[in-house]
Short mmCIF file of C-alpha atoms in Angstrom, two decimals:
data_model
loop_
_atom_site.label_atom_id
_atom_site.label_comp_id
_atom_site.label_asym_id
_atom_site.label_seq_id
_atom_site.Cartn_x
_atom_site.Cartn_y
_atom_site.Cartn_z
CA UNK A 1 7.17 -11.93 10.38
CA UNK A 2 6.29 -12.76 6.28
CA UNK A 3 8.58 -12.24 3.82
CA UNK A 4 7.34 -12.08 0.58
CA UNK A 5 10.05 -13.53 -2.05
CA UNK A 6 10.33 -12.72 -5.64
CA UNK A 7 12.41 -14.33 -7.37
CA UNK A 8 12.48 -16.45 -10.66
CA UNK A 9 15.43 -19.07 -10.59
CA UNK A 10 14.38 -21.72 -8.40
CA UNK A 11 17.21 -22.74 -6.99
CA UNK A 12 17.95 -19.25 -5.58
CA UNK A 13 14.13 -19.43 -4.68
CA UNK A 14 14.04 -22.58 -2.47
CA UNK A 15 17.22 -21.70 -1.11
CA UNK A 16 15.94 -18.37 0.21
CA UNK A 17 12.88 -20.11 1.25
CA UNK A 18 14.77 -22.87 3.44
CA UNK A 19 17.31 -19.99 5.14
CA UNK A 20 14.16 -17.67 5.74
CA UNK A 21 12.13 -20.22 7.40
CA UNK A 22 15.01 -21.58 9.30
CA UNK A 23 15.65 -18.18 10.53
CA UNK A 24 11.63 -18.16 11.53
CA UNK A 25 10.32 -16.45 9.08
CA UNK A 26 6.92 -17.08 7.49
CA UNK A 27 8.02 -17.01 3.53
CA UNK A 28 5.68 -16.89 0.65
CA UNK A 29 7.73 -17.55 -3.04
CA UNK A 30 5.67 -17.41 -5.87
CA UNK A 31 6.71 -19.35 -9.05
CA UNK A 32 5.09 -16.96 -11.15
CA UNK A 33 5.37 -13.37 -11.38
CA UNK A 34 1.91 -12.38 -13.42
CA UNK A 35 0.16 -9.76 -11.46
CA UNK A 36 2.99 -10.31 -8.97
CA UNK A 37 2.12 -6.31 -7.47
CA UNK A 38 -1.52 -7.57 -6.83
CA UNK A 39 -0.03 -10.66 -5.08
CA UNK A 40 2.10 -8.80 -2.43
CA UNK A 41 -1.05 -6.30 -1.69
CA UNK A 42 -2.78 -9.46 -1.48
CA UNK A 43 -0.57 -11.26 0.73
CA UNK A 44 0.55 -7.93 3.12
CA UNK A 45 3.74 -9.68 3.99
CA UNK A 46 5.77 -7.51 6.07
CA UNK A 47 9.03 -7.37 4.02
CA UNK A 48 9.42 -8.22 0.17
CA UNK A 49 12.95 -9.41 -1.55
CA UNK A 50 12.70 -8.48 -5.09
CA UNK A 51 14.81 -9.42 -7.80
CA UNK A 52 15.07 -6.63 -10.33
CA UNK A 53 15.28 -9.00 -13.67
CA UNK A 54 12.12 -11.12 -13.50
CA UNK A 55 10.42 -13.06 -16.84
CA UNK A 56 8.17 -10.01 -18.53
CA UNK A 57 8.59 -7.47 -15.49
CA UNK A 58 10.98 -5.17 -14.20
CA UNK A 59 11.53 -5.41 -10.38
CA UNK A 60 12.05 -1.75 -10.78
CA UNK A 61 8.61 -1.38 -12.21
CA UNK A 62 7.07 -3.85 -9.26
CA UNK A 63 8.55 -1.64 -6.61
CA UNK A 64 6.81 1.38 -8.24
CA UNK A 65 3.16 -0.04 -8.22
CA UNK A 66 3.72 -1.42 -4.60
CA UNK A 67 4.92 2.36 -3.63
CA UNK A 68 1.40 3.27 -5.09
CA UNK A 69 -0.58 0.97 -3.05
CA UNK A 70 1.50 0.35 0.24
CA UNK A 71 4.28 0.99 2.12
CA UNK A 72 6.01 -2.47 2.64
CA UNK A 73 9.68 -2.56 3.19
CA UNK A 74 11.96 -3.83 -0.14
CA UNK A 75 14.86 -5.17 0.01
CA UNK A 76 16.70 -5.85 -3.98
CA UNK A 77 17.82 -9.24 -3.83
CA UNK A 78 19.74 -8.78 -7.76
CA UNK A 79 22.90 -9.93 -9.77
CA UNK A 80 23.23 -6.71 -11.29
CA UNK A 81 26.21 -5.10 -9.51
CA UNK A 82 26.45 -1.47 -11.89
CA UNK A 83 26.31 1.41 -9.48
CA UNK A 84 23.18 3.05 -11.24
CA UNK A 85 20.76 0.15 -10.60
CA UNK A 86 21.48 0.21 -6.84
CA UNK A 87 20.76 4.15 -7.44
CA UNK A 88 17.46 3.81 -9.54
CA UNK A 89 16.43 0.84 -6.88
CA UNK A 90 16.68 3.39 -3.98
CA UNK A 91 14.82 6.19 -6.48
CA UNK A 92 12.23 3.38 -6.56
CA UNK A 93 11.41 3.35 -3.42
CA UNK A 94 13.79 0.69 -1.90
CA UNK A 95 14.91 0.39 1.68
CA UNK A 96 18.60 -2.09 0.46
CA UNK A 97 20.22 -3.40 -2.44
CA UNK A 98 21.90 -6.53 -1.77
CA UNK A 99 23.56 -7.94 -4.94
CA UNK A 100 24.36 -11.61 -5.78
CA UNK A 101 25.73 -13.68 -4.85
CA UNK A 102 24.85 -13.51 -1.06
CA UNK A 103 26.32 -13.98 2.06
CA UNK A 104 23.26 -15.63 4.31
CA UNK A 105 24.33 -14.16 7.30
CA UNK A 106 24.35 -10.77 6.20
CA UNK A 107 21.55 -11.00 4.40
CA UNK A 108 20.15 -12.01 7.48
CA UNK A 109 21.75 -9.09 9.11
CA UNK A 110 19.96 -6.50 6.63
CA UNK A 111 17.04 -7.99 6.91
CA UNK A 112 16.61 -7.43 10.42
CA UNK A 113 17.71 -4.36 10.27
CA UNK A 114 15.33 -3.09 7.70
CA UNK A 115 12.85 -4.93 9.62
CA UNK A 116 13.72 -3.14 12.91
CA UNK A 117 13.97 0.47 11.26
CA UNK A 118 10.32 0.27 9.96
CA UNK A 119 8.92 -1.65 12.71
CA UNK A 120 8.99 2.73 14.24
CA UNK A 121 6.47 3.61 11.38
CA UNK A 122 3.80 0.83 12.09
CA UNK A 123 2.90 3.33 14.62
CA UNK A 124 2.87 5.99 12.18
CA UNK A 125 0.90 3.50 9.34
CA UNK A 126 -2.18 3.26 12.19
CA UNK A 127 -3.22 6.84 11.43
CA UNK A 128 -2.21 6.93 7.93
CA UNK A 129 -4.01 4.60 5.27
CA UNK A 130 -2.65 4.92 1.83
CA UNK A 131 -5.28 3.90 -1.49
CA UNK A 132 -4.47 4.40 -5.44
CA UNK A 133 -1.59 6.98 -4.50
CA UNK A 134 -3.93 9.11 -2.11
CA UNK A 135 -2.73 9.34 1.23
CA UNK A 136 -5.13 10.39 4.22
CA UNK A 137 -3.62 11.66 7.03
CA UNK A 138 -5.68 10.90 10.16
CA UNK A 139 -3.63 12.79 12.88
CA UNK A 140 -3.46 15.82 10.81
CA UNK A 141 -7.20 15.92 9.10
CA UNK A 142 -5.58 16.12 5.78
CA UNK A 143 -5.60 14.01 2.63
CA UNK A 144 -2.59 14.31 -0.12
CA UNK A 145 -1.79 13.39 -3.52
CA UNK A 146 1.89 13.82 -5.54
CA UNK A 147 3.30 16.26 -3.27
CA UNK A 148 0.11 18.16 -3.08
CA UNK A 149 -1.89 18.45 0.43
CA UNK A 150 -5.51 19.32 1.19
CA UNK A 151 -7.70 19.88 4.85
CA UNK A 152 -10.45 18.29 5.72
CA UNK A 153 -13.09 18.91 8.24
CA UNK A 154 -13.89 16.62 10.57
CA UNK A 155 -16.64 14.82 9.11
CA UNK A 156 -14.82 15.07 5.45
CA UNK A 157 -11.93 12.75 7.50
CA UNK A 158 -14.36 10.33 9.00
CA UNK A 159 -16.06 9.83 5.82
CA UNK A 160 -13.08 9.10 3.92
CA UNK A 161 -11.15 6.93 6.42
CA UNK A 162 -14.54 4.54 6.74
CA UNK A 163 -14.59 4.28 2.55
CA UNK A 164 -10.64 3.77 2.95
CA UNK A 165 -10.92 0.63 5.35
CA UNK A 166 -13.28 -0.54 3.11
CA UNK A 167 -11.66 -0.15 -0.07
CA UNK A 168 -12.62 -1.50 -2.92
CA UNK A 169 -15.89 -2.42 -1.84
CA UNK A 170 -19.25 -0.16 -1.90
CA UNK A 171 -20.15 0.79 1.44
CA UNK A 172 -24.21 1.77 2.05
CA UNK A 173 -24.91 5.37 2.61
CA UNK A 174 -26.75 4.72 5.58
CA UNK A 175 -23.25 2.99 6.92
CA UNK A 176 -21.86 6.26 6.39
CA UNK A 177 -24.45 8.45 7.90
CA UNK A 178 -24.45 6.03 10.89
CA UNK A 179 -21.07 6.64 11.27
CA UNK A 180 -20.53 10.18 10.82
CA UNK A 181 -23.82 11.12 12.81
CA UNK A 182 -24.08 8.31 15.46
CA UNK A 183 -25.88 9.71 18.38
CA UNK A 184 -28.18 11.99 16.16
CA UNK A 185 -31.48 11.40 15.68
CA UNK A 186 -32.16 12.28 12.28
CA UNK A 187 -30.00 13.61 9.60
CA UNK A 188 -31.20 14.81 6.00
CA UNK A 189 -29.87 11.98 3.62
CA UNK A 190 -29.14 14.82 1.14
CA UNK A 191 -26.30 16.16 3.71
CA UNK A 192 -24.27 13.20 3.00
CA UNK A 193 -24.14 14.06 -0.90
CA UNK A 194 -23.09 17.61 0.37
CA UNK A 195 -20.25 15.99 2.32
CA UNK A 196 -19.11 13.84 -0.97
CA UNK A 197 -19.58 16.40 -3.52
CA UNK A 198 -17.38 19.27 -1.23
CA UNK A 199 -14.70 15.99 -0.91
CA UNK A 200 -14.76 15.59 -4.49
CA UNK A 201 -14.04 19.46 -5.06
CA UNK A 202 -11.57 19.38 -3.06
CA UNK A 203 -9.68 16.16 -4.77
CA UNK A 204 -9.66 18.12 -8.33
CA UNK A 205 -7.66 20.95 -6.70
CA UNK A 206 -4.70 18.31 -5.85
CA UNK A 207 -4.91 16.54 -9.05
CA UNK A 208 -7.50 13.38 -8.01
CA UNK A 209 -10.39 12.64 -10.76
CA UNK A 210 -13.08 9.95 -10.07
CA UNK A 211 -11.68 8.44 -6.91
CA UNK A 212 -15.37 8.30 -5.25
CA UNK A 213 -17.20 5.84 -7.27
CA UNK A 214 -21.43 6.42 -6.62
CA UNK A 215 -23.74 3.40 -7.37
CA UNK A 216 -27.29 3.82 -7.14
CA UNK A 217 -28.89 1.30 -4.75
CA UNK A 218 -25.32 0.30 -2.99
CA UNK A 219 -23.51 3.75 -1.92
CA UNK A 220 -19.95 4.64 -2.62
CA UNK A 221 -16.39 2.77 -3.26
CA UNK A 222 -12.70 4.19 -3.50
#
């Protein structure tokens, strides 16, 4: 299991490192916290402790782009004790709130057990991939956004769930034809563009602008 830890006084910082890895945890502990978001996504660790006061960020804030991108467990490791953080840290998307200073064993304790109550969802995580706040739904055929929820056909979901795995990257439209048409012989290359532009419609009715990128010569990114 990684652990991602963020937190800025070192001493705290190695001392979390040497308990985490003594309790057989891989532990990553970055000393800086620029682009600390893109770091964890980077990393896919498979818990994060994050302290809430951190030099030019707000943990708060770092839990809210992670929530956007992923949905690693987050435990608030923090010395602020007032009854509303611990709230707005749960609003955040937390899964605990442990406040300083720390007891190892419990923290321990929690850790497993946050562990153990979202090792269920990995299950869950297989037929759901999550990209830029979108999420699409495998099992169901269905891709939502903010609360909102659209259906897909079946080639709509294939389509989509090849340019998720590959987010971030253009993939070639003859990948995509390949993929949604295997077995076929010969498909128009215009029926592809169909498929996209009908996804695209789709998006703007739940709120999602320019998620499909299109470059000429090099096929589509999300």
């Amino acid at each position: 299991m990684h652990i991602f830890v963020v937190e800025d006084e070192p001493v705290i910082r190695r001392e979390l490192k040497i308990l985490l890895e003594n309790a057989m945890y891989q532990v990553t502990a970055p000393e800086t916290f620029d682009a600390v978001s893109r770091k964890i996504q980077e990393a896919r660790p498979d818990l994060v402790l994050l302290d809430v006061n951190l030099p030019g960020v707000s943990g708060f804030d770092v839990c809210t782009q992670l929530r956007m991108e992923m949905e690693v467990p987050v435990i608030f490791l923090t010395s602020r004790t007032d009854a509303m953080d611990e709230l707005t840290g749960i609003l955040k998307g937390g899964d605990d709130y442990i406040t300083k200073p720390y007891q190892a064993p419990l923290l321990l304790a929690r850790i497993g057990a946050v562990l153990k109550r979202t090792a269920g969802a990995k299950d869950k995580e297989a037929v759901r991939l999550l990209h830029k706040g979108a999420v699409l739904d495998i099992s169901s055929c269905s891709l939502s956004f903010q609360g909102q929820n659209i259906e897909l056909t079946k080639n709509e979901m294939k389509l989509l769930h090849l340019l998720f795995l590959r987010a971030g990257e253009f993939v070639a439209r003859m990948d995509l034809i390949e993929y949604l048409w295997e077995n076929q012989i010969f498909i128009d290359d215009n029926t592809l563009s169909v498929h996209v532009a009908r996804i695209r419609e789709k998006m703007k009715d739940i709120g999602i602008q320019d998620f499909i990128e299109t470059k000429r010569g090099m096929g589509y990114r999300v």
